[in-house]
mmCIF file of C-alpha atoms in Angstrom:
data_model
loop_
_atom_site.group_PDB
_atom_site.id
_atom_site.type_symbol
_atom_site.label_atom_id
_atom_site.label_comp_id
_atom_site.label_asym_id
_atom_site.label_seq_id
_atom_site.Cartn_x
_atom_site.Cartn_y
_atom_site.Cartn_z
ATOM 1 C CA MET I 1095 34.019 64.183 104.103
ATOM 2 C CA ASN I 1096 34.513 62.064 100.991
ATOM 3 C CA SER I 1097 31.714 61.893 98.499
ATOM 4 C CA MET I 1098 30.766 58.305 97.931
ATOM 5 C CA LEU I 1099 31.556 54.773 99.110
ATOM 6 C CA HIS I 1100 30.828 52.080 96.548
ATOM 7 C CA LEU I 1101 30.216 48.525 97.746
ATOM 8 C CA ILE I 1102 30.908 45.684 95.318
ATOM 9 C CA ASN I 1103 29.760 42.243 96.466
ATOM 10 C CA LYS I 1104 29.706 40.368 93.158
ATOM 11 C CA SER I 1105 32.518 38.440 91.527
ATOM 12 C CA PRO I 1106 34.048 40.377 88.624
ATOM 13 C CA PHE I 1107 34.125 37.128 86.646
ATOM 14 C CA GLU I 1108 30.407 36.641 86.512
ATOM 15 C CA ARG I 1109 28.838 40.049 86.995
ATOM 16 C CA THR I 1110 29.424 43.515 85.604
ATOM 17 C CA ALA I 1111 29.020 45.392 88.901
ATOM 18 C CA LEU I 1112 32.705 46.286 89.199
ATOM 19 C CA ASP I 1113 32.989 47.309 85.532
ATOM 20 C CA SER I 1114 29.962 49.554 85.797
ATOM 21 C CA CYS I 1115 31.159 51.071 89.041
ATOM 22 C CA LEU I 1116 34.612 51.821 87.618
ATOM 23 C CA ARG I 1117 33.001 53.386 84.553
ATOM 24 C CA VAL I 1118 30.483 55.531 86.419
ATOM 25 C CA ALA I 1119 32.044 56.380 89.774
ATOM 26 C CA LYS I 1120 33.429 59.874 90.243
ATOM 27 C CA ALA I 1121 37.171 60.200 90.784
ATOM 28 C CA GLY I 1122 37.957 60.516 94.470
ATOM 29 C CA SER I 1123 35.361 57.927 95.457
ATOM 30 C CA SER I 1124 36.153 54.894 97.578
ATOM 31 C CA ILE I 1125 35.431 51.333 96.481
ATOM 32 C CA LEU I 1126 35.086 48.537 99.041
ATOM 33 C CA LEU I 1127 35.132 44.932 97.817
ATOM 34 C CA ILE I 1128 33.099 42.545 99.980
ATOM 35 C CA GLU I 1129 31.737 38.977 99.758
ATOM 36 C CA ASP I 1130 32.370 37.546 96.257
ATOM 37 C CA GLY I 1131 33.594 41.003 95.220
ATOM 38 C CA VAL I 1132 36.905 40.262 96.956
ATOM 39 C CA TYR I 1133 37.983 38.119 93.987
ATOM 40 C CA ALA I 1134 38.511 41.404 92.128
ATOM 41 C CA ALA I 1135 41.502 42.020 94.409
ATOM 42 C CA LEU I 1136 43.487 38.978 93.191
ATOM 43 C CA LYS I 1137 46.826 40.276 91.951
ATOM 44 C CA ASN I 1138 47.584 37.381 89.618
ATOM 45 C CA ALA I 1139 44.143 37.204 88.054
ATOM 46 C CA ALA I 1140 43.477 38.147 84.453
ATOM 47 C CA HIS I 1141 41.276 41.087 85.415
ATOM 48 C CA ALA I 1142 43.657 42.645 87.973
ATOM 49 C CA ILE I 1143 44.418 45.391 85.469
ATOM 50 C CA LYS I 1144 40.897 46.745 85.874
ATOM 51 C CA ILE I 1145 41.755 47.928 89.360
ATOM 52 C CA SER I 1146 45.529 48.383 89.177
ATOM 53 C CA THR I 1147 45.180 50.961 86.400
ATOM 54 C CA ARG I 1148 42.661 53.023 88.388
ATOM 55 C CA MET I 1149 44.607 53.457 91.613
ATOM 56 C CA GLU I 1150 44.939 57.199 91.072
ATOM 57 C CA ASP I 1151 41.214 57.686 90.619
ATOM 58 C CA PHE I 1152 39.874 55.695 93.562
ATOM 59 C CA SER I 1153 40.736 54.438 97.032
ATOM 60 C CA PHE I 1154 40.292 50.665 97.041
ATOM 61 C CA TYR I 1155 39.484 48.601 100.116
ATOM 62 C CA VAL I 1156 38.770 44.918 100.627
ATOM 63 C CA LEU I 1157 37.025 43.272 103.577
ATOM 64 C CA GLY I 1158 39.496 41.035 105.459
ATOM 65 C CA PRO I 1159 37.006 38.486 106.873
ATOM 66 C CA ASP I 1160 35.697 37.801 103.355
ATOM 67 C CA VAL I 1161 39.272 37.465 102.059
ATOM 68 C CA ALA I 1162 40.110 34.960 104.810
ATOM 69 C CA ALA I 1163 36.892 32.981 104.323
ATOM 70 C CA ARG I 1164 37.748 32.423 100.661
ATOM 71 C CA GLY I 1165 41.259 31.229 101.439
ATOM 72 C CA LEU I 1166 42.900 34.314 99.952
ATOM 73 C CA GLY I 1167 44.740 35.359 103.106
ATOM 74 C CA ASP I 1168 47.909 33.824 101.684
ATOM 75 C CA THR I 1169 47.301 34.926 98.100
ATOM 76 C CA PRO I 1170 48.835 38.091 96.631
ATOM 77 C CA LEU I 1171 46.374 40.963 96.364
ATOM 78 C CA ILE I 1172 46.767 43.990 94.118
ATOM 79 C CA GLU I 1173 49.179 46.472 95.718
ATOM 80 C CA GLY I 1174 47.518 49.569 97.076
ATOM 81 C CA ILE I 1175 44.281 47.915 98.146
ATOM 82 C CA THR I 1176 43.734 48.421 101.867
ATOM 83 C CA VAL I 1177 42.435 45.455 103.862
ATOM 84 C CA VAL I 1178 39.837 46.476 106.480
ATOM 85 C CA ASP I 1179 37.951 44.550 109.153
ATOM 86 C CA TYR I 1180 34.281 45.006 110.105
ATOM 87 C CA GLU I 1181 35.124 48.060 112.229
ATOM 88 C CA GLY I 1182 36.979 49.537 109.287
ATOM 89 C CA PHE I 1183 33.881 48.865 107.160
ATOM 90 C CA VAL I 1184 31.764 50.850 109.631
ATOM 91 C CA ASP I 1185 34.331 53.661 109.696
ATOM 92 C CA LEU I 1186 34.283 53.866 105.889
ATOM 93 C CA VAL I 1187 30.496 54.115 105.856
ATOM 94 C CA ALA I 1188 30.654 56.847 108.499
ATOM 95 C CA GLU I 1189 33.364 58.775 106.627
ATOM 96 C CA HIS I 1190 31.397 58.987 103.395
ATOM 97 C CA GLU I 1191 28.294 61.035 102.785
ATOM 98 C CA VAL I 1192 26.673 58.397 100.612
ATOM 99 C CA THR I 1193 27.085 54.645 100.340
ATOM 100 C CA GLN I 1194 26.074 52.886 97.162
ATOM 101 C CA SER I 1195 25.661 49.114 96.937
ATOM 102 C CA TRP I 1196 26.151 47.773 93.423
ATOM 103 C CA LEU I 1197 23.803 44.799 93.694
ATOM 104 C CA MET K 302 16.896 3.737 103.839
ATOM 105 C CA GLU K 303 20.258 2.485 105.042
ATOM 106 C CA GLU K 304 19.277 -1.119 104.330
ATOM 107 C CA TRP K 305 18.429 -0.121 100.774
ATOM 108 C CA GLU K 306 21.880 1.360 100.290
ATOM 109 C CA GLU K 307 23.426 -1.929 101.306
ATOM 110 C CA SER K 308 21.688 -3.769 98.493
ATOM 111 C CA GLY K 309 22.965 -1.410 95.802
ATOM 112 C CA PRO K 310 21.125 0.434 93.068
ATOM 113 C CA GLU K 311 19.361 -1.168 90.115
ATOM 114 C CA VAL K 312 20.423 1.416 87.600
ATOM 115 C CA VAL K 313 23.677 3.323 87.566
ATOM 116 C CA LYS K 314 23.711 6.546 85.583
ATOM 117 C CA ARG K 315 26.533 8.894 84.837
ATOM 118 C CA PHE K 316 25.883 12.120 86.719
ATOM 119 C CA MET K 317 28.055 15.169 86.185
ATOM 120 C CA TYR K 318 27.792 18.132 88.519
ATOM 121 C CA VAL K 319 29.146 21.387 87.157
ATOM 122 C CA ASN K 320 30.068 23.924 89.841
ATOM 123 C CA ARG K 321 30.292 27.476 88.533
ATOM 124 C CA ARG K 322 29.824 29.615 91.638
ATOM 125 C CA ALA K 323 32.150 30.936 94.310
ATOM 126 C CA PRO K 324 31.524 29.714 97.881
ATOM 127 C CA TYR K 325 29.795 31.731 100.644
ATOM 128 C CA GLY K 326 28.489 34.654 98.536
ATOM 129 C CA THR K 327 25.592 32.480 97.409
ATOM 130 C CA ILE K 328 24.220 29.105 98.545
ATOM 131 C CA TYR K 329 24.824 27.339 95.194
ATOM 132 C CA ALA K 330 28.221 25.828 96.040
ATOM 133 C CA LEU K 331 27.133 24.286 99.335
ATOM 134 C CA GLU K 332 23.855 23.002 97.900
ATOM 135 C CA CYS K 333 25.631 21.388 94.967
ATOM 136 C CA LEU K 334 28.131 19.693 97.273
ATOM 137 C CA GLU K 335 25.267 18.206 99.282
ATOM 138 C CA VAL K 336 23.555 16.966 96.143
ATOM 139 C CA VAL K 337 26.823 15.362 94.993
ATOM 140 C CA LEU K 338 27.222 13.526 98.303
ATOM 141 C CA ILE K 339 23.624 12.317 98.194
ATOM 142 C CA ALA K 340 23.968 11.050 94.620
ATOM 143 C CA ALA K 341 27.245 9.327 95.499
ATOM 144 C CA ALA K 342 25.704 7.650 98.560
ATOM 145 C CA PHE K 343 23.277 5.987 96.128
ATOM 146 C CA ASP K 344 26.120 4.374 94.193
ATOM 147 C CA GLN K 345 25.751 6.446 91.082
ATOM 148 C CA ASP K 346 28.644 7.197 88.736
ATOM 149 C CA VAL K 347 29.388 10.739 89.814
ATOM 150 C CA SER K 348 31.852 13.212 88.399
ATOM 151 C CA VAL K 349 32.310 16.779 89.528
ATOM 152 C CA VAL K 350 33.563 19.689 87.471
ATOM 153 C CA PHE K 351 34.752 23.020 88.799
ATOM 154 C CA LEU K 352 34.425 25.750 86.220
ATOM 155 C CA ASP K 353 34.485 29.578 86.283
ATOM 156 C CA ASP K 354 34.228 30.872 89.876
ATOM 157 C CA GLY K 355 33.498 27.296 90.951
ATOM 158 C CA VAL K 356 37.269 26.695 91.093
ATOM 159 C CA CYS K 357 37.356 29.117 94.045
ATOM 160 C CA GLN K 358 35.399 26.565 96.109
ATOM 161 C CA LEU K 359 38.551 24.445 96.278
ATOM 162 C CA LYS K 360 40.971 27.195 97.334
ATOM 163 C CA LYS K 361 43.180 26.117 100.238
ATOM 164 C CA ASN K 362 43.318 27.888 103.613
ATOM 165 C CA GLN K 363 39.698 29.009 103.820
ATOM 166 C CA ASP K 364 38.998 30.448 107.262
ATOM 167 C CA THR K 365 35.366 31.367 107.835
ATOM 168 C CA THR K 366 35.672 32.155 111.541
ATOM 169 C CA ALA K 367 35.107 35.871 111.081
ATOM 170 C CA ILE K 368 32.129 35.568 108.726
ATOM 171 C CA GLY K 369 30.378 33.019 110.951
ATOM 172 C CA MET K 370 29.682 30.438 108.240
ATOM 173 C CA LYS K 371 30.592 26.761 108.044
ATOM 174 C CA ASN K 372 33.899 26.151 106.252
ATOM 175 C CA PHE K 373 32.641 23.484 103.871
ATOM 176 C CA SER K 374 35.868 23.434 101.855
ATOM 177 C CA ARG K 375 36.941 20.682 104.263
ATOM 178 C CA THR K 376 34.069 18.488 103.114
ATOM 179 C CA TYR K 377 35.607 18.094 99.631
ATOM 180 C CA GLY K 378 38.186 15.905 101.390
ATOM 181 C CA ALA K 379 35.410 13.372 102.064
ATOM 182 C CA LEU K 380 34.565 12.981 98.352
ATOM 183 C CA ASP K 381 37.114 10.200 98.146
ATOM 184 C CA ASP K 382 35.314 8.271 100.936
ATOM 185 C CA TYR K 383 32.108 8.701 98.917
ATOM 186 C CA ASP K 384 33.920 7.127 95.934
ATOM 187 C CA VAL K 385 33.742 10.351 93.965
ATOM 188 C CA GLU K 386 37.075 10.099 92.238
ATOM 189 C CA LYS K 387 36.443 11.958 89.005
ATOM 190 C CA ILE K 388 37.068 15.561 89.928
ATOM 191 C CA TYR K 389 37.886 17.943 87.122
ATOM 192 C CA VAL K 390 39.003 21.554 87.294
ATOM 193 C CA GLU K 391 38.983 23.555 84.100
ATOM 194 C CA LYS K 392 42.473 24.805 83.296
ATOM 195 C CA GLU K 393 41.302 28.073 81.774
ATOM 196 C CA SER K 394 39.231 29.028 84.828
ATOM 197 C CA LEU K 395 42.125 28.300 87.155
ATOM 198 C CA GLU K 396 44.560 30.360 85.107
ATOM 199 C CA ALA K 397 42.212 33.324 84.789
ATOM 200 C CA ARG K 398 42.242 33.576 88.587
ATOM 201 C CA GLY K 399 46.011 33.222 88.921
ATOM 202 C CA LEU K 400 45.622 29.853 90.663
ATOM 203 C CA THR K 401 47.296 26.472 90.166
ATOM 204 C CA ALA K 402 46.466 22.905 91.256
ATOM 205 C CA ASP K 403 48.782 23.453 94.243
ATOM 206 C CA ASP K 404 46.347 26.059 95.573
ATOM 207 C CA LEU K 405 43.537 23.509 95.894
ATOM 208 C CA VAL K 406 42.385 21.488 98.927
ATOM 209 C CA ILE K 407 42.217 18.127 97.135
ATOM 210 C CA PRO K 408 43.998 16.450 94.222
ATOM 211 C CA VAL K 409 42.096 17.086 91.006
ATOM 212 C CA GLU K 410 42.477 16.522 87.303
ATOM 213 C CA VAL K 411 43.159 19.852 85.659
ATOM 214 C CA ILE K 412 41.535 19.647 82.259
ATOM 215 C CA ALA K 413 41.424 22.023 79.291
ATOM 216 C CA ALA K 414 38.051 23.055 77.882
ATOM 217 C CA ASP K 415 38.874 21.138 74.689
ATOM 218 C CA ASP K 416 39.015 17.864 76.649
ATOM 219 C CA LEU K 417 36.307 18.753 79.140
ATOM 220 C CA ARG K 418 33.705 18.902 76.390
ATOM 221 C CA ASP K 419 34.383 15.266 75.526
ATOM 222 C CA VAL K 420 33.963 14.158 79.153
ATOM 223 C CA MET K 421 30.764 16.185 79.362
ATOM 224 C CA ALA K 422 29.423 14.560 76.210
ATOM 225 C CA GLN K 423 29.654 11.094 77.822
ATOM 226 C CA GLN K 424 27.221 11.880 80.669
ATOM 227 C CA ASP K 425 23.620 10.742 81.136
ATOM 228 C CA VAL K 426 22.738 13.687 83.368
ATOM 229 C CA VAL K 427 24.499 17.038 83.704
ATOM 230 C CA ILE K 428 23.483 19.375 86.495
ATOM 231 C CA SER K 429 24.971 22.854 86.588
ATOM 232 C CA SER K 430 24.871 25.297 89.454
ATOM 233 C CA MET U 1053 11.633 17.900 120.895
ATOM 234 C CA ALA U 1054 14.298 18.543 123.521
ATOM 235 C CA TYR U 1055 16.549 16.749 125.989
ATOM 236 C CA GLU U 1056 16.810 17.730 129.650
ATOM 237 C CA CYS U 1057 20.451 17.267 130.591
ATOM 238 C CA ASN U 1058 22.046 18.389 133.874
ATOM 239 C CA GLY U 1059 19.492 21.148 134.291
ATOM 240 C CA ALA U 1060 19.861 22.423 130.721
ATOM 241 C CA THR U 1061 17.324 22.102 127.934
ATOM 242 C CA ILE U 1062 18.961 20.991 124.681
ATOM 243 C CA GLU U 1063 16.774 21.565 121.633
ATOM 244 C CA ALA U 1064 16.504 18.803 119.034
ATOM 245 C CA ASP U 1065 14.569 18.269 115.815
ATOM 246 C CA GLU U 1066 11.540 15.977 115.567
ATOM 247 C CA GLU U 1067 13.789 12.942 115.004
ATOM 248 C CA GLY U 1068 15.968 13.704 118.007
ATOM 249 C CA TYR U 1069 19.068 15.203 116.350
ATOM 250 C CA ILE U 1070 20.289 18.098 118.505
ATOM 251 C CA LEU U 1071 20.217 21.482 116.789
ATOM 252 C CA ASP U 1072 23.395 23.008 118.220
ATOM 253 C CA ILE U 1073 26.323 20.629 117.972
ATOM 254 C CA SER U 1074 28.393 22.768 120.356
ATOM 255 C CA LEU U 1075 26.055 21.845 123.253
ATOM 256 C CA TRP U 1076 26.995 18.151 123.063
ATOM 257 C CA ASN U 1077 28.585 16.362 126.001
ATOM 258 C CA THR U 1078 28.948 12.737 127.072
ATOM 259 C CA ASP U 1079 26.058 12.957 129.563
ATOM 260 C CA LEU U 1080 23.806 14.144 126.766
ATOM 261 C CA ALA U 1081 25.087 11.316 124.555
ATOM 262 C CA GLY U 1082 24.036 8.872 127.261
ATOM 263 C CA LEU U 1083 20.557 10.410 127.366
ATOM 264 C CA ILE U 1084 20.125 10.236 123.597
ATOM 265 C CA ALA U 1085 21.348 6.636 123.621
ATOM 266 C CA GLU U 1086 18.804 5.810 126.303
ATOM 267 C CA ALA U 1087 16.054 7.270 124.135
ATOM 268 C CA GLU U 1088 17.331 5.027 121.321
ATOM 269 C CA ASN U 1089 17.325 1.982 123.628
ATOM 270 C CA ILE U 1090 21.061 1.601 123.346
ATOM 271 C CA GLU U 1091 23.260 0.801 126.289
ATOM 272 C CA MET U 1092 26.559 2.492 125.611
ATOM 273 C CA GLY U 1093 29.643 0.287 125.933
ATOM 274 C CA ASP U 1094 33.251 0.933 124.904
ATOM 275 C CA ASP U 1095 32.524 -0.295 121.378
ATOM 276 C CA HIS U 1096 29.646 2.181 121.022
ATOM 277 C CA TRP U 1097 31.784 5.031 122.301
ATOM 278 C CA GLU U 1098 34.527 4.115 119.871
ATOM 279 C CA VAL U 1099 32.147 4.573 116.928
ATOM 280 C CA VAL U 1100 30.612 7.732 118.391
ATOM 281 C CA ASN U 1101 34.051 9.255 118.947
ATOM 282 C CA PHE U 1102 35.095 8.176 115.480
ATOM 283 C CA LEU U 1103 32.094 10.016 114.021
ATOM 284 C CA ARG U 1104 32.846 13.147 116.014
ATOM 285 C CA ASN U 1105 36.432 13.134 114.715
ATOM 286 C CA TYR U 1106 35.176 12.567 111.179
ATOM 287 C CA TYR U 1107 32.825 15.527 111.515
ATOM 288 C CA ASP U 1108 35.606 17.639 112.960
ATOM 289 C CA GLU U 1109 37.808 16.930 109.974
ATOM 290 C CA TYR U 1110 35.276 16.941 107.115
ATOM 291 C CA GLN U 1111 32.331 18.924 108.533
ATOM 292 C CA ILE U 1112 29.824 16.229 107.603
ATOM 293 C CA ALA U 1113 28.186 13.194 109.135
ATOM 294 C CA PRO U 1114 29.000 10.371 106.706
ATOM 295 C CA ALA U 1115 26.443 8.052 105.123
ATOM 296 C CA VAL U 1116 26.507 4.470 106.375
ATOM 297 C CA ARG U 1117 28.531 3.075 103.481
ATOM 298 C CA VAL U 1118 31.095 5.813 103.953
ATOM 299 C CA LEU U 1119 31.185 5.291 107.703
ATOM 300 C CA THR U 1120 31.800 1.577 107.214
ATOM 301 C CA LYS U 1121 34.621 2.268 104.803
ATOM 302 C CA ALA U 1122 36.228 4.896 107.020
ATOM 303 C CA VAL U 1123 35.945 2.703 110.136
ATOM 304 C CA LYS U 1124 37.536 -0.141 108.218
ATOM 305 C CA ARG U 1125 40.423 2.116 107.281
ATOM 306 C CA SER U 1126 40.997 3.374 110.851
ATOM 307 C CA LEU U 1127 39.881 0.564 113.138
ATOM 308 C CA GLY U 1128 40.318 -2.473 110.885
ATOM 309 C CA PRO U 1129 38.034 -4.842 108.938
ATOM 310 C CA GLU U 1130 36.663 -6.628 112.028
ATOM 311 C CA LYS U 1131 34.948 -3.341 112.940
ATOM 312 C CA GLY U 1132 34.572 -1.776 109.511
ATOM 313 C CA ASN U 1133 31.702 -3.975 108.362
ATOM 314 C CA SER U 1134 27.915 -3.680 108.387
ATOM 315 C CA LYS U 1135 27.314 -6.628 110.692
ATOM 316 C CA TYR U 1136 29.479 -5.245 113.486
ATOM 317 C CA LEU U 1137 28.110 -1.726 113.198
ATOM 318 C CA TYR U 1138 24.454 -2.815 112.951
ATOM 319 C CA GLU U 1139 24.881 -4.979 116.024
ATOM 320 C CA LEU U 1140 25.978 -1.913 117.956
ATOM 321 C CA PHE U 1141 23.348 0.369 116.412
ATOM 322 C CA PRO U 1142 20.464 -1.796 115.169
ATOM 323 C CA TYR U 1143 18.433 1.029 113.607
ATOM 324 C CA GLY U 1144 21.301 2.155 111.423
ATOM 325 C CA PRO U 1145 24.864 2.851 112.527
ATOM 326 C CA ALA U 1146 25.097 6.175 110.759
ATOM 327 C CA LYS U 1147 21.714 7.461 111.881
ATOM 328 C CA GLN U 1148 21.749 6.291 115.482
ATOM 329 C CA ALA U 1149 25.435 6.822 116.160
ATOM 330 C CA CYS U 1150 25.322 10.291 114.566
ATOM 331 C CA LYS U 1151 22.363 11.224 116.741
ATOM 332 C CA ILE U 1152 24.192 10.072 119.865
ATOM 333 C CA ALA U 1153 27.331 11.886 118.718
ATOM 334 C CA GLY U 1154 25.349 15.125 118.465
ATOM 335 C CA LEU U 1155 25.866 15.369 114.712
ATOM 336 C CA PRO U 1156 23.318 16.217 112.004
ATOM 337 C CA LYS U 1157 21.586 13.465 110.057
ATOM 338 C CA PRO U 1158 24.150 11.830 107.737
ATOM 339 C CA THR U 1159 24.643 13.439 104.347
ATOM 340 C CA GLY U 1160 23.268 11.014 101.799
ATOM 341 C CA CYS U 1161 20.523 9.694 104.073
ATOM 342 C CA ILE U 1162 17.129 10.919 102.964
#
């Protein structure tokens, strides 16, 4: 059982949720980007380095339906981020002892 | 109300709508689009700016089937029918997200912040959301 | 309010716009038209179908000025003018035709 699943649903451009999570979360945690949080997964964005440099510390996931809704299905995402569907979301919640939503 | 529209407005003001939010995560983008269409239907001089995460509203290939929301990115295509022809996208915001004008659903004028401030200064009313 | 159509109850708002666009069919359109005192002819259907296509493409019901302009572009100037459209739909081409087409109230109509 992994320790903690962190949910980020805010855009990294306008909120500090992702920054705070990356600063505070314990290595080995999982981070799932949902809703406007999926913009953090954009490979060619200025902030991509925030996630790409932390691949060894965390397992990153992004919610596919939210990626598709925002027209990012054809846009390069940061390598190493796993795309999950709603079932995968449920599995992640079940696999972790604690889920934390960074609202 | 439709008869009134036919006769045209008495006063035309310059309205600028500044979109700064991503679509779907919050209601701001959709609400602003509706306000823009309403203002344009009343023959006002409307311009629309996409800034910050607002540029994401115009991203091509949005598919909202799985999230069960209306894909309103297609409605931007009707702006031209509403005579909203001044559509600006801030260059810096686009670049920060790794996007280009080719990634957007409609033709826009990509404008640098340096020039955008002059356009903004010419408005009678500026509404940001 | 609601429409009773082929044994089904189709919910509508207080002005008669149906709430769930996916429940629309041509029988229902006929019923709504009847309630609006409009006898549907080919010319009416042409505008109603035009509106449904417009909604399909842009996800909005256009305001009357926009409808007129778009009709003019697709069906020509003899149909894309207020006189023609108001003759077909006397209480407002956008409002009445949208209602019959099962669409929401036009965006830009308060």
